Amino acid sequence: MAELGKKYCVYCLAEVSPLRFRCTECQDIELCPECFSAGAEIGHHRRYHGYQLVDGGRFTLWGPEAEGGWTSREEQLLLDAIEQFGFGNWEDMAAHVGASRTPQEVMEHYVSMYIHGNLGKACIPDTIPNRVTDHTCPSGGPLSPSLTTPLPPLDISVAEQQQLGYMPLRDDYEIEYDQDAETLISGLSVNYDDDDVEIELKRAHVDMYVRKLKERQRRKNIARDYNLVPAFLGKDRKEKEKTPKRKITKEEKELRLKLRPLYQFMSCKEFDDLFENMHKEKMLRAKIRELQRYRRNGITKMEESAEYEAARHKRERRKENKSLASSKRGKEDGRDGEFAAIENLPGFELLSDREKVLCSSLSLSPARYVTVKTIIIKDHLQKRQGIPSKSRLPSYLDKVLKKRILNFLTESGWISRDAS
C-alpha cells in the first residue's frame, strides 16, 4: 500500500513524491526536476506545454545534507515573514513559520543561508555604493572621539573650584580665554534666500569661531600638561617638599635654557624625564669609565676594586706627606731664601711648592714655565682625542729643559707616561 502512494517520473522512472512537475495539457504526465530542466518529451508531451509544480511538503531547497532539514514550505514562509516583519524580529518570524522552529533557529538559518551563503554572496555586492562615511573614527576625523571626548575634571576641592571659577562637570571656567568668542556665531542664521557672498561670510565667521575654540582648548591642555593649576594653588610646593629631587648642576641649567623653545612640543613630565634620563646616561658613562680603568689595572672583580681604591688613597697620602716633609726639611736647612731669585717675578703665586723648586733649579721664570706647561698639556689632550697637533715650543726651551719638565709633569700626573 505504501508503494501505491509513491509517484514516479514517466521519463526516467525516478521517485518524484517530494517534488514533481505536472503537465497541464497532457494527462498523467509528471516529470522529475532533472528531466523537466533537460526538456524531456514523451508521447504527445512537449517541452513548451504548461506545467504545475506539485510539492509534497518534504522537498528541501539546500539538499538533504543542509542543517536543520528546512522544507520548501518553511523556506517560503520564512521569506514571507522577513518581508512582512522585517529583519531582526525573529520571534514574530518564528511564529509565522510554525511552532516547530525557534527564533534562534530562524535567525541562524537565515543568516547562514541567505546572507553568508552562496545566495547572499551572489546578491550582496562587496562594496555598497553611496555608503555614509563614518566621521567618528578614532583616526582623527572631524568628530573623532579623541577630539570630542572631554578631559577628566581637575582633582581640586570645592573651595578651590570656587576660587578658580571652575565647573568640573563641563570642564569649563566661568571666564574662558576670549570670553566673547561666541558673539561671532550667536547672531548667525541660515536663510534660503542668502546669496553666495552672505554664505561665504557666515562660513568665515564659523571658521573664526572654531579657531578660537581650538586656541582655548590648547591653553587648557598646556595648563594640564605643565601642572599650572596646582602651581597657582601652591600644591606643587608641598609636593616638592615631600619628594626631594636631585640637585641640578650648572651645566644642566644652561642646557635647560638652551632647550626652552622645545617646551611647546613636550609636556612637563616628558621634559623632566628627558633630563632625568640624560643624568642617568652621564652617571652610567662615568661608571663605565671607572670600570674600564679597573680593567686596565688588572682588576676583574668588584671585591678587588675596594682594595685597589684603598691602596691608591694610601699612595696619594704618602706622596703628599713626602712633599710636605721635603718642604719642611728645606725650610729647616735654611733654604728659605732659595726662591729669592724668582719670588718677585710675575706668575710666582700661581706655582705650587714643587713647581717653585723646579723653576728655581732650572733658573726658569714662572711666566715661561706656565707657558711651556700649557703648550705641553694642550698637545697631550689633542693627541688623546686623535687630533693631529704640531708642538710649537718656545725657542728658549732646549732639550734638557724640555725633558725635565716632561718628567716633572708625568710624575705629578698632568700627562701620562706614554705621551712623555
Coordinates of C-alpha atoms in Angstrom, one line a residue:
M1 CA 0.0 0.0 0.0
A2 CA 2.9 2.3 0.7
E3 CA 4.2 1.7 -2.8
L4 CA 0.9 2.7 -4.3
G5 CA 1.2 6.2 -2.7
K6 CA 4.5 6.9 -4.4
K7 CA 4.8 8.9 -7.6
Y8 CA 7.4 8.2 -10.4
C9 CA 8.7 10.2 -13.3
V10 CA 7.2 9.0 -16.6
Y11 CA 10.5 9.6 -18.4
C12 CA 13.3 8.2 -16.0
L13 CA 11.0 6.3 -13.6
A14 CA 12.6 8.0 -10.6
E15 CA 10.6 8.7 -7.5
V16 CA 9.1 12.2 -7.5
S17 CA 7.0 12.2 -4.4
P18 CA 8.7 15.2 -2.7
L19 CA 8.6 17.4 -5.8
R20 CA 7.4 16.9 -9.4
F21 CA 6.2 18.9 -12.4
R22 CA 2.8 18.0 -13.8
C23 CA 1.8 18.9 -17.3
T24 CA -1.4 20.9 -17.6
E25 CA -2.1 19.9 -21.2
C26 CA -1.3 16.1 -21.1
Q27 CA -3.0 13.6 -18.8
D28 CA -0.9 11.6 -16.3
I29 CA 2.4 13.3 -17.3
E30 CA 4.6 14.1 -14.2
L31 CA 8.4 14.7 -14.5
C32 CA 11.2 14.9 -12.0
P33 CA 13.1 18.3 -11.7
E34 CA 16.1 16.8 -13.7
C35 CA 14.1 15.7 -16.6
F36 CA 12.0 18.8 -16.6
S37 CA 15.1 21.1 -16.7
A38 CA 16.5 19.0 -19.5
G39 CA 13.4 19.5 -21.6
A40 CA 12.3 15.8 -21.8
E41 CA 9.5 15.0 -24.2
I42 CA 7.5 11.7 -24.3
G43 CA 4.4 10.8 -26.3
H44 CA 2.3 13.8 -27.1
H45 CA 4.0 15.9 -24.3
R46 CA 6.2 18.8 -25.5
R47 CA 8.6 20.9 -23.5
Y48 CA 6.7 24.1 -24.2
H49 CA 3.5 22.8 -22.5
G50 CA 2.3 24.5 -19.4
Y51 CA 3.2 22.9 -16.1
Q52 CA 2.2 22.9 -12.5
L53 CA 4.6 22.5 -9.5
V54 CA 3.5 19.8 -7.1
D55 CA 5.3 19.8 -3.7
G56 CA 4.7 17.0 -1.3
G57 CA 6.0 19.2 1.6
R58 CA 9.2 17.3 2.1
F59 CA 11.4 19.0 -0.6
T60 CA 14.5 20.9 0.7
L61 CA 16.0 23.8 -1.3
W62 CA 19.5 23.3 0.1
G63 CA 19.7 19.5 -0.3
P64 CA 19.2 16.7 2.3
E65 CA 22.6 17.5 3.8
A66 CA 21.6 21.0 4.8
E67 CA 21.5 21.7 8.6
G68 CA 18.1 21.8 10.1
G69 CA 16.2 20.0 7.3
W70 CA 14.1 23.0 6.3
T71 CA 11.4 22.1 3.8
S72 CA 10.4 24.3 0.8
R73 CA 7.2 25.3 2.5
E74 CA 9.1 26.5 5.6
E75 CA 11.5 28.4 3.3
Q76 CA 8.6 30.1 1.6
L77 CA 7.0 31.0 4.9
L78 CA 10.4 32.4 6.1
L79 CA 10.7 34.7 3.1
D80 CA 7.2 35.9 3.6
A81 CA 7.9 36.6 7.2
I82 CA 11.2 38.5 6.5
E83 CA 9.2 40.7 4.1
Q84 CA 6.3 41.2 6.5
F85 CA 8.0 41.6 9.8
G86 CA 11.5 42.9 8.8
F87 CA 15.0 41.7 9.6
G88 CA 15.6 41.2 13.3
N89 CA 12.0 40.4 14.5
W90 CA 12.9 36.7 14.9
E91 CA 10.1 35.9 17.4
D92 CA 7.3 37.0 15.0
M93 CA 9.1 35.3 12.1
A94 CA 9.3 32.0 14.1
A95 CA 5.6 32.2 14.9
H96 CA 4.8 32.7 11.2
V97 CA 7.0 29.8 10.1
G98 CA 5.5 27.4 12.6
A99 CA 5.7 26.1 16.1
S100 CA 8.5 23.7 15.1
R101 CA 11.0 26.5 14.6
T102 CA 12.5 28.6 17.5
P103 CA 13.6 32.3 17.0
Q104 CA 17.3 31.2 17.3
E105 CA 16.9 28.6 14.6
V106 CA 15.1 31.1 12.3
M107 CA 17.9 33.6 12.8
E108 CA 20.8 31.1 12.3
H109 CA 19.2 29.6 9.2
Y110 CA 18.5 33.0 7.5
V111 CA 22.0 34.4 8.3
S112 CA 23.8 31.2 7.2
M113 CA 21.9 30.5 4.0
Y114 CA 20.6 33.9 2.7
I115 CA 23.4 36.2 3.9
H116 CA 26.6 34.3 4.3
G117 CA 25.7 31.5 1.9
N118 CA 26.0 31.4 -1.9
L119 CA 22.8 33.2 -2.4
G120 CA 23.9 36.1 -0.3
K121 CA 27.3 36.2 -1.9
A122 CA 25.7 36.4 -5.3
C123 CA 23.1 39.1 -4.3
I124 CA 25.0 41.3 -1.9
P125 CA 27.9 43.4 -3.5
D126 CA 31.3 43.6 -1.9
T127 CA 31.3 47.4 -2.0
I128 CA 28.0 49.1 -1.2
P129 CA 27.5 52.3 -3.2
N130 CA 26.6 55.6 -1.6
R131 CA 27.6 54.3 1.9
V132 CA 27.6 57.0 4.5
T133 CA 31.1 57.9 5.8
D134 CA 31.8 57.3 9.5
H135 CA 33.2 60.6 10.8
T136 CA 33.5 59.2 14.4
C137 CA 36.6 57.1 13.5
P138 CA 39.4 57.2 16.1
S139 CA 41.9 58.2 13.4
G140 CA 41.4 62.0 13.9
G141 CA 38.3 62.7 11.9
P142 CA 36.2 65.9 12.5
L143 CA 34.0 64.1 15.0
S144 CA 36.7 61.7 16.3
P145 CA 36.3 60.6 20.0
S146 CA 39.9 61.7 20.6
L147 CA 38.8 65.3 19.7
T148 CA 35.3 65.4 21.2
T149 CA 35.7 63.4 24.4
P150 CA 36.2 65.8 27.3
L151 CA 39.2 65.5 29.6
P152 CA 38.7 64.2 33.1
P153 CA 37.9 67.0 35.6
L154 CA 40.7 68.5 37.7
D155 CA 41.3 67.0 41.1
I156 CA 40.7 70.0 43.3
S157 CA 38.5 70.7 46.2
V158 CA 35.2 72.6 46.1
A159 CA 36.7 75.7 47.7
E160 CA 39.4 75.7 45.0
Q161 CA 36.8 75.3 42.3
Q162 CA 35.0 78.3 43.5
Q163 CA 38.3 80.2 43.7
L164 CA 39.1 79.4 40.1
G165 CA 35.5 79.6 38.8
Y166 CA 35.9 76.0 37.6
M167 CA 32.9 73.9 36.6
P168 CA 34.1 70.2 36.8
L169 CA 31.2 68.6 35.1
R170 CA 31.7 70.7 32.0
D171 CA 35.4 71.1 32.4
D172 CA 34.9 74.9 31.8
Y173 CA 35.7 78.1 33.6
E174 CA 33.3 80.9 34.3
I175 CA 35.7 83.2 32.5
E176 CA 37.3 81.5 29.5
Y177 CA 40.0 82.6 27.1
D178 CA 38.5 85.1 24.6
Q179 CA 35.2 85.2 26.5
D180 CA 33.3 87.0 23.7
A181 CA 34.2 84.4 21.0
E182 CA 30.6 83.1 20.9
T183 CA 29.3 86.5 19.7
L184 CA 30.7 85.6 16.2
I185 CA 28.0 83.0 15.7
S186 CA 25.3 84.0 18.1
G187 CA 23.5 86.0 15.5
L188 CA 24.0 83.7 12.5
S189 CA 21.1 82.1 10.8
V190 CA 20.7 80.1 7.6
N191 CA 18.2 81.6 5.1
Y192 CA 17.2 80.1 1.8
D193 CA 17.5 83.5 0.1
D194 CA 21.2 84.0 1.0
D195 CA 23.4 84.8 -1.9
D196 CA 26.9 83.4 -2.3
V197 CA 28.6 86.3 -0.6
E198 CA 26.5 86.0 2.5
I199 CA 27.1 82.3 2.7
E200 CA 30.8 82.7 2.5
L201 CA 30.7 85.4 5.1
K202 CA 28.9 83.2 7.5
R203 CA 31.3 80.4 6.9
A204 CA 34.2 82.7 7.6
H205 CA 32.5 83.6 11.0
V206 CA 32.2 79.9 11.8
D207 CA 35.8 79.3 10.9
M208 CA 36.9 82.1 13.1
Y209 CA 34.9 80.7 16.0
V210 CA 36.4 77.2 15.5
R211 CA 39.9 78.7 15.6
K212 CA 39.1 80.4 18.8
L213 CA 37.8 77.2 20.4
K214 CA 40.9 75.3 19.3
E215 CA 43.1 78.0 20.9
R216 CA 41.0 77.8 24.1
Q217 CA 41.4 74.1 24.3
R218 CA 45.2 74.4 23.6
R219 CA 45.6 76.6 26.6
K220 CA 43.7 74.2 28.7
N221 CA 45.9 71.3 27.6
I222 CA 49.0 73.4 28.4
A223 CA 47.7 74.2 31.9
R224 CA 47.1 70.5 32.4
D225 CA 50.4 69.2 30.9
Y226 CA 52.6 71.6 32.9
N227 CA 50.5 71.5 36.2
L228 CA 49.8 75.2 36.1
V229 CA 46.6 74.9 38.2
P230 CA 48.4 73.2 41.2
A231 CA 51.2 75.7 40.8
F232 CA 48.7 78.5 41.1
L233 CA 47.1 77.0 44.1
G234 CA 50.5 76.3 45.8
K235 CA 50.1 72.5 45.7
D236 CA 53.3 71.9 43.8
R237 CA 55.4 73.4 46.6
K238 CA 54.1 70.9 49.1
E239 CA 54.7 68.0 46.7
K240 CA 58.2 69.2 46.0
E241 CA 58.9 69.4 49.8
K242 CA 57.6 65.8 50.2
T243 CA 59.6 64.3 47.3
P244 CA 63.2 65.5 47.4
K245 CA 64.8 65.9 44.0
R246 CA 68.4 65.7 43.0
K247 CA 70.5 68.9 42.8
I248 CA 70.6 70.4 39.3
T249 CA 74.1 71.3 38.2
K250 CA 75.1 74.5 36.4
E251 CA 75.6 72.7 33.1
E252 CA 72.1 71.2 33.2
K253 CA 70.6 74.6 34.0
E254 CA 72.4 76.1 30.9
L255 CA 71.1 73.2 28.8
R256 CA 67.6 73.7 30.0
L257 CA 67.7 77.3 29.0
K258 CA 69.0 76.3 25.5
L259 CA 66.2 73.8 25.0
R260 CA 63.5 76.1 26.3
P261 CA 62.0 76.5 22.7
L262 CA 61.2 72.8 22.8
Y263 CA 58.8 73.2 25.7
Q264 CA 55.9 73.7 23.4
F265 CA 56.3 70.3 21.8
M266 CA 56.7 68.3 25.1
S267 CA 54.8 68.1 28.3
C268 CA 56.3 68.9 31.7
K269 CA 56.7 65.3 32.6
E270 CA 58.3 64.4 29.3
F271 CA 60.8 67.2 29.7
D272 CA 61.7 66.2 33.2
D273 CA 62.0 62.5 32.1
L274 CA 64.4 63.7 29.3
F275 CA 66.8 65.4 31.7
E276 CA 66.5 62.6 34.2
N277 CA 67.5 60.1 31.5
M278 CA 70.3 62.3 30.4
H279 CA 71.6 62.4 34.0
K280 CA 71.4 58.6 34.2
E281 CA 73.3 58.3 31.0
K282 CA 76.0 60.6 32.4
M283 CA 76.3 58.5 35.5
L284 CA 76.5 55.3 33.5
R285 CA 79.2 56.7 31.3
A286 CA 81.2 57.7 34.4
K287 CA 80.7 54.2 35.9
I288 CA 81.8 52.6 32.6
R289 CA 85.0 54.7 32.5
E290 CA 85.7 53.7 36.1
L291 CA 85.2 50.0 35.3
Q292 CA 87.5 50.4 32.2
R293 CA 90.2 51.9 34.5
Y294 CA 89.9 49.0 36.8
R295 CA 90.2 46.6 33.9
R296 CA 93.4 48.4 32.6
N297 CA 94.9 47.9 36.1
G298 CA 94.1 44.1 36.0
I299 CA 91.0 44.2 38.3
T300 CA 88.3 41.8 37.3
K301 CA 86.1 41.7 40.4
M302 CA 84.3 44.3 42.4
E303 CA 85.8 43.0 45.6
E304 CA 89.2 43.7 44.3
S305 CA 88.3 47.3 43.4
A306 CA 87.7 48.3 47.0
E307 CA 91.3 47.1 47.9
Y308 CA 92.6 48.9 44.9
E309 CA 91.0 52.2 45.8
A310 CA 92.2 51.9 49.4
A311 CA 95.8 51.3 48.2
R312 CA 95.5 54.2 45.8
H313 CA 94.4 56.6 48.5
K314 CA 97.3 55.4 50.7
R315 CA 99.8 56.1 47.8
E316 CA 98.4 59.6 47.3
R317 CA 98.6 60.4 51.0
R318 CA 102.2 59.1 51.1
K319 CA 103.1 61.4 48.2
E320 CA 101.6 64.3 49.9
N321 CA 103.4 63.6 53.2
K322 CA 106.7 63.3 51.3
S323 CA 106.2 66.6 49.6
L324 CA 105.3 68.3 52.9
A325 CA 108.3 66.7 54.7
S326 CA 110.6 67.8 51.9
S327 CA 109.3 71.4 52.1
K328 CA 109.7 71.4 55.9
R329 CA 113.2 70.0 55.6
G330 CA 114.1 72.7 53.1
K331 CA 113.0 75.4 55.5
E332 CA 114.8 73.8 58.4
D333 CA 118.0 73.6 56.3
G334 CA 117.9 77.3 55.8
R335 CA 116.7 77.2 52.3
D336 CA 114.0 79.9 52.8
G337 CA 115.9 82.2 50.5
E338 CA 116.3 79.8 47.6
F339 CA 113.2 81.3 45.8
A340 CA 114.6 84.8 46.2
A341 CA 115.6 84.9 42.5
I342 CA 112.0 84.2 41.3
E343 CA 109.6 85.2 44.0
N344 CA 109.3 88.8 42.7
L345 CA 108.7 87.7 39.1
P346 CA 105.1 87.6 37.7
G347 CA 103.3 84.3 37.9
F348 CA 105.2 83.2 41.1
E349 CA 101.9 83.0 43.1
L350 CA 100.5 80.6 40.5
L351 CA 103.1 77.9 41.2
S352 CA 102.9 75.1 43.7
D353 CA 105.8 74.3 46.1
R354 CA 107.2 71.6 43.8
E355 CA 106.9 73.9 40.7
K356 CA 108.8 76.6 42.6
V357 CA 111.6 74.2 43.3
L358 CA 111.7 73.2 39.7
C359 CA 111.8 76.7 38.3
S360 CA 114.4 77.7 40.8
S361 CA 116.6 74.7 39.9
L362 CA 116.2 75.4 36.2
S363 CA 116.6 79.2 36.5
L364 CA 113.3 79.5 34.6
S365 CA 110.9 82.3 35.2
P366 CA 107.4 81.4 36.4
A367 CA 105.7 83.0 33.4
R368 CA 107.8 81.0 30.9
Y369 CA 107.2 77.8 32.9
V370 CA 103.4 78.4 32.8
T371 CA 103.6 78.9 29.1
V372 CA 105.5 75.7 28.4
K373 CA 103.3 73.7 30.8
T374 CA 100.1 75.0 29.0
I375 CA 101.5 74.0 25.5
I376 CA 102.6 70.5 26.6
I377 CA 99.2 69.7 28.3
K378 CA 97.2 71.1 25.3
D379 CA 99.3 68.9 22.9
H380 CA 98.7 65.9 25.1
L381 CA 94.9 66.4 25.2
Q382 CA 94.7 66.8 21.4
K383 CA 96.7 63.6 20.9
R384 CA 94.4 61.7 23.2
Q385 CA 91.4 62.9 21.2
G386 CA 93.0 61.8 17.9
I387 CA 93.5 65.4 16.7
P388 CA 96.9 65.9 14.9
S389 CA 98.9 68.7 16.5
K390 CA 102.3 70.3 15.9
S391 CA 104.2 71.1 19.1
R392 CA 105.4 74.7 18.9
L393 CA 107.6 75.1 22.0
P394 CA 109.4 78.4 22.6
S395 CA 112.9 78.8 21.3
Y396 CA 114.3 79.3 24.8
L397 CA 113.4 75.7 25.7
D398 CA 116.3 73.3 24.9
K399 CA 116.1 69.5 25.1
V400 CA 117.4 69.3 28.7
L401 CA 114.8 71.7 30.0
K402 CA 112.0 70.0 28.0
K403 CA 112.9 66.5 29.3
R404 CA 113.0 67.7 32.9
I405 CA 109.7 69.5 32.6
L406 CA 108.1 66.4 30.9
N407 CA 109.3 64.1 33.6
F408 CA 108.0 66.5 36.3
L409 CA 104.5 66.7 34.6
T410 CA 104.4 62.9 34.3
E411 CA 105.3 62.4 37.9
S412 CA 102.8 64.9 39.0
G413 CA 100.0 63.2 37.0
W414 CA 99.4 66.0 34.5
I415 CA 100.2 63.8 31.5
S416 CA 100.5 60.0 31.0
R417 CA 103.8 58.2 30.7
D418 CA 103.2 57.0 27.1
A419 CA 102.8 60.6 26.0
S420 CA 106.0 61.7 27.6

